[in-house]
Amino acid sequence: MSAFDHVTAARANDRPTSVDYINKLFGDTFFELHGDRRFSDDKAVIGGIGKICDKPVTVIGLEKGRNLKERMDHNFGSAHPEGYRKALRLMKQAEKFHRPVLCFVDTSGAYCGIGAEERGQGEAIAENLMEMMTLRTPIISVLIGEGGSGGALALAVADEVWMLENSIYSVISPEGCASILWKDSSKTAEASECLKLTSQDLFKMGVIERIIREPRNLDSIMFESFKGLIARTFDKLEAVDTDTLLQKRYERFRKF
């Protein structure tokens, strides 16, 4: 597959969303929590508490929706400042109660409307980056579709970052990159190659720790395996002294 083929696959309408992963991994143990306690509840961010292999976990996901109505309700996965503030509220709650944090990332980027800017979009993202770097509990972030710019990074400052085979992760969309570099958005395929945005490229460069195989029709076998991998990884991270964990997390990002 070419890089642009991965872009197309990451944006496919039938691709499982964060809600699908939460339902498959947590089942009826998941309890959703709402609101940022400052402005409103942003439906682009789904968050709450659930259990994986009897381990309580705080889970947060950027949700695109699976049909037109859902996508409009969830703002196509582009979070407002209150979405990132809700995510941070849940992460700080997880830190207080010593729960690990699992994030699912699937967004073309943070919402760039006037209202979002007026309410401090940049500040909300920057605060997440800062607070996640020093959050005193293990964090795993999984890119399950698109990982666009700061909107994705705001939930991806983690001890380990994983990607689905056909997911993408980049500082800008291929269309935006082509428009800036060549003043021609038709050069999206060339921009996709230049950005090194595929899971294979990023794994080779050490930006991510693991590539996860794509679930075929939400098959239960894949999710049972995935559930066990998440639980084992959290056990491994929780066995590390907290100060050492934070130092390793800091060094992980400094090396880039």
mmCIF file of C-alpha atoms in Angstrom:
data_model
loop_
_atom_site.group_PDB
_atom_site.id
_atom_site.type_symbol
_atom_site.label_atom_id
_atom_site.label_comp_id
_atom_site.label_asym_id
_atom_site.label_seq_id
_atom_site.Cartn_x
_atom_site.Cartn_y
_atom_site.Cartn_z
ATOM 1 C CA MET A 1 0.000 0.000 0.000
ATOM 2 C CA SER A 2 1.136 3.529 -0.743
ATOM 3 C CA ALA A 3 1.047 6.223 1.932
ATOM 4 C CA PHE A 4 -2.046 7.717 0.319
ATOM 5 C CA ASP A 5 -3.750 4.300 0.409
ATOM 6 C CA HIS A 6 -3.220 4.354 4.183
ATOM 7 C CA VAL A 7 -4.731 7.855 4.326
ATOM 8 C CA THR A 8 -7.802 6.631 2.430
ATOM 9 C CA ALA A 9 -8.126 3.572 4.691
ATOM 10 C CA ALA A 10 -7.775 5.689 7.843
ATOM 11 C CA ARG A 11 -10.684 7.866 6.673
ATOM 12 C CA ALA A 12 -12.963 5.033 5.516
ATOM 13 C CA ASN A 13 -16.610 5.416 6.545
ATOM 14 C CA ASP A 14 -16.877 1.817 7.772
ATOM 15 C CA ARG A 15 -13.845 2.065 10.055
ATOM 16 C CA PRO A 16 -14.502 1.241 13.753
ATOM 17 C CA THR A 17 -14.630 4.347 15.945
ATOM 18 C CA SER A 18 -13.690 4.964 19.571
ATOM 19 C CA VAL A 19 -17.174 3.920 20.711
ATOM 20 C CA ASP A 20 -16.739 0.551 18.963
ATOM 21 C CA TYR A 21 -13.409 -0.028 20.717
ATOM 22 C CA ILE A 22 -14.828 0.995 24.097
ATOM 23 C CA ASN A 23 -17.839 -1.295 23.693
ATOM 24 C CA LYS A 24 -15.707 -4.263 22.621
ATOM 25 C CA LEU A 25 -12.990 -3.813 25.238
ATOM 26 C CA PHE A 26 -15.027 -2.661 28.238
ATOM 27 C CA GLY A 27 -18.516 -3.973 27.521
ATOM 28 C CA ASP A 28 -21.114 -3.082 30.130
ATOM 29 C CA THR A 29 -18.447 -2.112 32.699
ATOM 30 C CA PHE A 30 -18.011 1.249 30.961
ATOM 31 C CA PHE A 31 -19.603 4.228 32.714
ATOM 32 C CA GLU A 32 -19.509 7.467 30.739
ATOM 33 C CA LEU A 33 -18.726 10.793 32.434
ATOM 34 C CA HIS A 34 -19.622 14.178 30.971
ATOM 35 C CA GLY A 35 -18.596 17.821 30.964
ATOM 36 C CA ASP A 36 -15.509 19.921 31.595
ATOM 37 C CA ARG A 37 -17.043 21.747 34.637
ATOM 38 C CA ARG A 38 -16.358 25.055 32.868
ATOM 39 C CA PHE A 39 -18.474 25.398 29.729
ATOM 40 C CA SER A 40 -20.225 22.318 28.311
ATOM 41 C CA ASP A 41 -19.993 18.663 27.326
ATOM 42 C CA ASP A 42 -18.178 18.168 24.019
ATOM 43 C CA LYS A 43 -19.502 15.047 22.288
ATOM 44 C CA ALA A 44 -16.363 14.830 20.132
ATOM 45 C CA VAL A 45 -14.657 13.434 23.253
ATOM 46 C CA ILE A 46 -16.063 10.305 24.919
ATOM 47 C CA GLY A 47 -14.718 9.537 28.373
ATOM 48 C CA GLY A 48 -15.405 7.472 31.444
ATOM 49 C CA ILE A 49 -14.358 4.526 33.599
ATOM 50 C CA GLY A 50 -14.409 0.818 32.815
ATOM 51 C CA LYS A 51 -12.641 -2.454 33.530
ATOM 52 C CA ILE A 52 -10.202 -4.432 31.408
ATOM 53 C CA CYS A 53 -9.408 -7.874 32.875
ATOM 54 C CA ASP A 54 -10.861 -6.624 36.203
ATOM 55 C CA LYS A 55 -8.497 -3.617 36.144
ATOM 56 C CA PRO A 56 -10.233 -0.207 36.557
ATOM 57 C CA VAL A 57 -9.152 2.093 33.723
ATOM 58 C CA THR A 58 -10.020 5.642 32.714
ATOM 59 C CA VAL A 59 -10.722 5.613 28.973
ATOM 60 C CA ILE A 60 -10.950 8.667 26.702
ATOM 61 C CA GLY A 61 -11.620 8.655 22.965
ATOM 62 C CA LEU A 62 -12.002 11.142 20.142
ATOM 63 C CA GLU A 63 -15.219 10.045 18.461
ATOM 64 C CA LYS A 64 -16.103 10.783 14.803
ATOM 65 C CA GLY A 65 -19.428 8.962 14.626
ATOM 66 C CA ARG A 66 -20.490 6.188 12.235
ATOM 67 C CA ASN A 67 -23.127 7.881 10.071
ATOM 68 C CA LEU A 68 -23.961 11.442 9.041
ATOM 69 C CA LYS A 69 -26.194 12.181 12.036
ATOM 70 C CA GLU A 70 -23.647 10.809 14.514
ATOM 71 C CA ARG A 71 -20.824 12.636 12.780
ATOM 72 C CA MET A 72 -22.674 15.925 13.062
ATOM 73 C CA ASP A 73 -23.427 15.228 16.744
ATOM 74 C CA HIS A 74 -19.748 14.477 17.392
ATOM 75 C CA ASN A 75 -18.495 17.338 15.206
ATOM 76 C CA PHE A 76 -16.708 14.806 12.965
ATOM 77 C CA GLY A 77 -14.241 14.063 15.776
ATOM 78 C CA SER A 78 -12.866 17.622 15.916
ATOM 79 C CA ALA A 79 -12.876 18.567 19.584
ATOM 80 C CA HIS A 80 -13.562 22.004 21.055
ATOM 81 C CA PRO A 81 -11.543 23.345 24.019
ATOM 82 C CA GLU A 82 -14.121 21.923 26.427
ATOM 83 C CA GLY A 83 -13.493 18.463 24.968
ATOM 84 C CA TYR A 84 -9.795 18.633 25.791
ATOM 85 C CA ARG A 85 -10.608 20.097 29.207
ATOM 86 C CA LYS A 86 -13.037 17.234 29.849
ATOM 87 C CA ALA A 87 -10.288 14.789 28.897
ATOM 88 C CA LEU A 88 -7.854 16.481 31.265
ATOM 89 C CA ARG A 89 -10.421 16.482 34.092
ATOM 90 C CA LEU A 90 -10.826 12.726 33.704
ATOM 91 C CA MET A 91 -7.062 12.188 33.558
ATOM 92 C CA LYS A 92 -6.509 14.173 36.759
ATOM 93 C CA GLN A 93 -9.294 12.123 38.377
ATOM 94 C CA ALA A 94 -7.502 8.950 37.232
ATOM 95 C CA GLU A 95 -4.266 10.231 38.792
ATOM 96 C CA LYS A 96 -6.049 10.885 42.100
ATOM 97 C CA PHE A 97 -7.461 7.356 42.261
ATOM 98 C CA HIS A 98 -4.374 5.647 40.785
ATOM 99 C CA ARG A 99 -6.129 4.422 37.634
ATOM 100 C CA PRO A 100 -4.179 4.030 34.365
ATOM 101 C CA VAL A 101 -5.397 6.039 31.355
ATOM 102 C CA LEU A 102 -6.209 4.637 27.901
ATOM 103 C CA CYS A 103 -6.764 7.089 25.030
ATOM 104 C CA PHE A 104 -8.158 6.397 21.561
ATOM 105 C CA VAL A 105 -7.235 8.978 18.934
ATOM 106 C CA ASP A 106 -9.179 9.495 15.719
ATOM 107 C CA THR A 107 -9.390 13.081 14.481
ATOM 108 C CA SER A 108 -8.410 15.177 11.494
ATOM 109 C CA GLY A 109 -7.518 17.891 14.005
ATOM 110 C CA ALA A 110 -8.948 20.126 16.712
ATOM 111 C CA TYR A 111 -11.912 22.283 15.714
ATOM 112 C CA CYS A 112 -10.685 25.600 14.309
ATOM 113 C CA GLY A 113 -13.896 27.659 14.479
ATOM 114 C CA ILE A 114 -14.106 31.174 15.912
ATOM 115 C CA GLY A 115 -15.920 30.009 19.061
ATOM 116 C CA ALA A 116 -13.230 27.421 19.804
ATOM 117 C CA GLU A 117 -10.523 30.068 19.414
ATOM 118 C CA GLU A 118 -12.444 32.480 21.657
ATOM 119 C CA ARG A 119 -12.649 29.816 24.361
ATOM 120 C CA GLY A 120 -8.905 29.071 24.222
ATOM 121 C CA GLN A 121 -8.350 26.141 21.873
ATOM 122 C CA GLY A 122 -4.566 26.556 21.782
ATOM 123 C CA GLU A 123 -4.314 26.965 25.541
ATOM 124 C CA ALA A 124 -6.476 23.887 26.168
ATOM 125 C CA ILE A 125 -4.264 21.723 23.937
ATOM 126 C CA ALA A 126 -1.062 23.146 25.439
ATOM 127 C CA GLU A 127 -2.318 22.470 28.962
ATOM 128 C CA ASN A 128 -3.043 18.845 28.054
ATOM 129 C CA LEU A 129 0.488 18.416 26.673
ATOM 130 C CA MET A 130 2.001 19.847 29.848
ATOM 131 C CA GLU A 131 -0.213 17.970 32.297
ATOM 132 C CA MET A 132 0.043 14.611 30.510
ATOM 133 C CA MET A 133 3.829 14.846 30.609
ATOM 134 C CA THR A 134 3.719 14.873 34.428
ATOM 135 C CA LEU A 135 0.561 12.809 35.075
ATOM 136 C CA ARG A 136 1.502 10.367 37.831
ATOM 137 C CA THR A 137 -0.223 7.332 36.375
ATOM 138 C CA PRO A 138 0.502 5.168 33.294
ATOM 139 C CA ILE A 139 -0.886 6.315 29.924
ATOM 140 C CA ILE A 140 -1.334 4.364 26.684
ATOM 141 C CA SER A 141 -2.588 6.125 23.548
ATOM 142 C CA VAL A 142 -3.814 4.214 20.500
ATOM 143 C CA LEU A 143 -4.308 5.847 17.095
ATOM 144 C CA ILE A 144 -7.246 4.019 15.541
ATOM 145 C CA GLY A 145 -7.803 6.198 12.457
ATOM 146 C CA GLU A 146 -6.570 9.707 11.745
ATOM 147 C CA GLY A 147 -4.082 11.409 14.029
ATOM 148 C CA GLY A 148 -4.088 15.012 12.908
ATOM 149 C CA SER A 149 -1.739 17.632 14.363
ATOM 150 C CA GLY A 150 -2.156 19.049 17.891
ATOM 151 C CA GLY A 151 -5.732 17.808 18.030
ATOM 152 C CA ALA A 152 -4.339 14.268 18.158
ATOM 153 C CA LEU A 153 -1.211 15.023 20.195
ATOM 154 C CA ALA A 154 -3.386 16.476 22.968
ATOM 155 C CA LEU A 155 -4.358 12.871 23.817
ATOM 156 C CA ALA A 156 -1.099 11.215 22.790
ATOM 157 C CA VAL A 157 1.527 12.332 25.308
ATOM 158 C CA ALA A 158 1.806 8.819 26.694
ATOM 159 C CA ASP A 159 4.226 6.217 28.012
ATOM 160 C CA GLU A 160 3.461 4.107 24.941
ATOM 161 C CA VAL A 161 1.819 5.135 21.664
ATOM 162 C CA TRP A 162 0.363 2.426 19.417
ATOM 163 C CA MET A 163 -1.166 2.608 15.958
ATOM 164 C CA LEU A 164 -3.557 0.438 13.983
ATOM 165 C CA GLU A 165 -2.018 -0.867 10.738
ATOM 166 C CA ASN A 166 -3.881 1.585 8.519
ATOM 167 C CA SER A 167 -4.016 4.574 10.840
ATOM 168 C CA ILE A 168 -2.032 7.764 10.157
ATOM 169 C CA TYR A 169 -0.323 10.360 12.372
ATOM 170 C CA SER A 170 1.125 13.651 11.144
ATOM 171 C CA VAL A 171 1.676 17.325 11.931
ATOM 172 C CA ILE A 172 -0.683 18.377 9.124
ATOM 173 C CA SER A 173 -3.123 16.782 6.698
ATOM 174 C CA PRO A 174 -1.707 15.735 3.296
ATOM 175 C CA GLU A 175 -4.042 18.269 1.659
ATOM 176 C CA GLY A 176 -2.777 21.067 3.900
ATOM 177 C CA CYS A 177 0.830 20.062 3.308
ATOM 178 C CA ALA A 178 0.359 20.030 -0.491
ATOM 179 C CA SER A 179 -1.309 23.447 -0.389
ATOM 180 C CA ILE A 180 1.595 24.937 1.579
ATOM 181 C CA LEU A 181 4.521 23.272 -0.199
ATOM 182 C CA TRP A 182 3.275 23.252 -3.783
ATOM 183 C CA LYS A 183 0.254 25.605 -3.657
ATOM 184 C CA ASP A 184 -1.583 22.655 -5.224
ATOM 185 C CA SER A 185 -3.907 20.461 -3.148
ATOM 186 C CA SER A 186 -4.007 17.882 -5.963
ATOM 187 C CA LYS A 187 -0.518 16.747 -4.907
ATOM 188 C CA THR A 188 -1.966 15.015 -1.847
ATOM 189 C CA ALA A 189 -0.421 11.622 -2.736
ATOM 190 C CA GLU A 190 3.082 13.142 -2.979
ATOM 191 C CA ALA A 191 2.564 14.979 0.312
ATOM 192 C CA SER A 192 1.457 11.737 1.978
ATOM 193 C CA GLU A 193 4.776 10.114 1.043
ATOM 194 C CA CYS A 194 6.780 13.109 2.285
ATOM 195 C CA LEU A 195 5.031 13.266 5.653
ATOM 196 C CA LYS A 196 6.012 9.703 6.693
ATOM 197 C CA LEU A 197 2.613 9.356 8.338
ATOM 198 C CA THR A 198 2.008 5.593 8.183
ATOM 199 C CA SER A 199 2.331 3.263 11.160
ATOM 200 C CA GLN A 200 5.212 1.449 9.449
ATOM 201 C CA ASP A 201 7.154 4.701 8.904
ATOM 202 C CA LEU A 202 6.587 5.896 12.456
ATOM 203 C CA PHE A 203 7.504 2.548 13.992
ATOM 204 C CA LYS A 204 10.806 2.564 12.083
ATOM 205 C CA MET A 205 11.544 6.069 13.367
ATOM 206 C CA GLY A 206 10.726 5.119 16.962
ATOM 207 C CA VAL A 207 7.775 7.509 17.242
ATOM 208 C CA ILE A 208 5.430 4.656 18.217
ATOM 209 C CA GLU A 209 6.019 1.465 20.191
ATOM 210 C CA ARG A 210 3.655 -0.980 18.529
ATOM 211 C CA ILE A 211 1.537 -1.626 15.416
ATOM 212 C CA ILE A 212 -1.835 -3.277 16.111
ATOM 213 C CA ARG A 213 -3.513 -5.370 13.419
ATOM 214 C CA GLU A 214 -6.794 -4.126 12.011
ATOM 215 C CA PRO A 215 -9.944 -5.769 13.432
ATOM 216 C CA ARG A 216 -11.848 -7.576 10.684
ATOM 217 C CA ASN A 217 -15.568 -6.872 11.086
ATOM 218 C CA LEU A 218 -15.016 -6.219 14.793
ATOM 219 C CA ASP A 219 -13.928 -9.833 15.334
ATOM 220 C CA SER A 220 -13.947 -10.852 18.993
ATOM 221 C CA ILE A 221 -10.665 -12.793 18.801
ATOM 222 C CA MET A 222 -8.703 -9.651 17.927
ATOM 223 C CA PHE A 223 -10.326 -7.670 20.747
ATOM 224 C CA GLU A 224 -9.691 -10.386 23.342
ATOM 225 C CA SER A 225 -6.029 -10.376 22.343
ATOM 226 C CA PHE A 226 -5.981 -6.564 22.382
ATOM 227 C CA LYS A 227 -7.582 -6.502 25.815
ATOM 228 C CA GLY A 228 -4.914 -8.811 27.220
ATOM 229 C CA LEU A 229 -2.131 -6.733 25.647
ATOM 230 C CA ILE A 230 -3.478 -3.538 27.218
ATOM 231 C CA ALA A 231 -3.800 -5.155 30.658
ATOM 232 C CA ARG A 232 -0.277 -6.630 30.511
ATOM 233 C CA THR A 233 1.231 -3.341 29.389
ATOM 234 C CA PHE A 234 -0.465 -1.446 32.212
ATOM 235 C CA ASP A 235 0.816 -4.059 34.675
ATOM 236 C CA LYS A 236 4.332 -3.515 33.307
ATOM 237 C CA LEU A 237 4.062 0.281 33.524
ATOM 238 C CA GLU A 238 2.539 0.197 37.014
ATOM 239 C CA ALA A 239 5.471 -1.908 38.229
ATOM 240 C CA VAL A 240 7.825 0.990 37.426
ATOM 241 C CA ASP A 241 8.534 3.592 40.105
ATOM 242 C CA THR A 242 6.425 6.700 39.344
ATOM 243 C CA ASP A 243 9.368 9.117 39.178
ATOM 244 C CA THR A 244 11.166 6.740 36.808
ATOM 245 C CA LEU A 245 8.000 6.410 34.702
ATOM 246 C CA LEU A 246 7.744 10.190 34.343
ATOM 247 C CA GLN A 247 11.432 10.526 33.490
ATOM 248 C CA LYS A 248 11.110 7.881 30.767
ATOM 249 C CA ARG A 249 8.007 9.606 29.389
ATOM 250 C CA TYR A 250 9.864 12.927 29.287
ATOM 251 C CA GLU A 251 12.895 11.363 27.587
ATOM 252 C CA ARG A 252 10.629 9.608 25.075
ATOM 253 C CA PHE A 253 9.448 12.950 23.730
ATOM 254 C CA ARG A 254 12.709 14.867 24.153
ATOM 255 C CA LYS A 255 14.528 12.451 21.847
ATOM 256 C CA PHE A 256 12.297 13.471 18.926
#
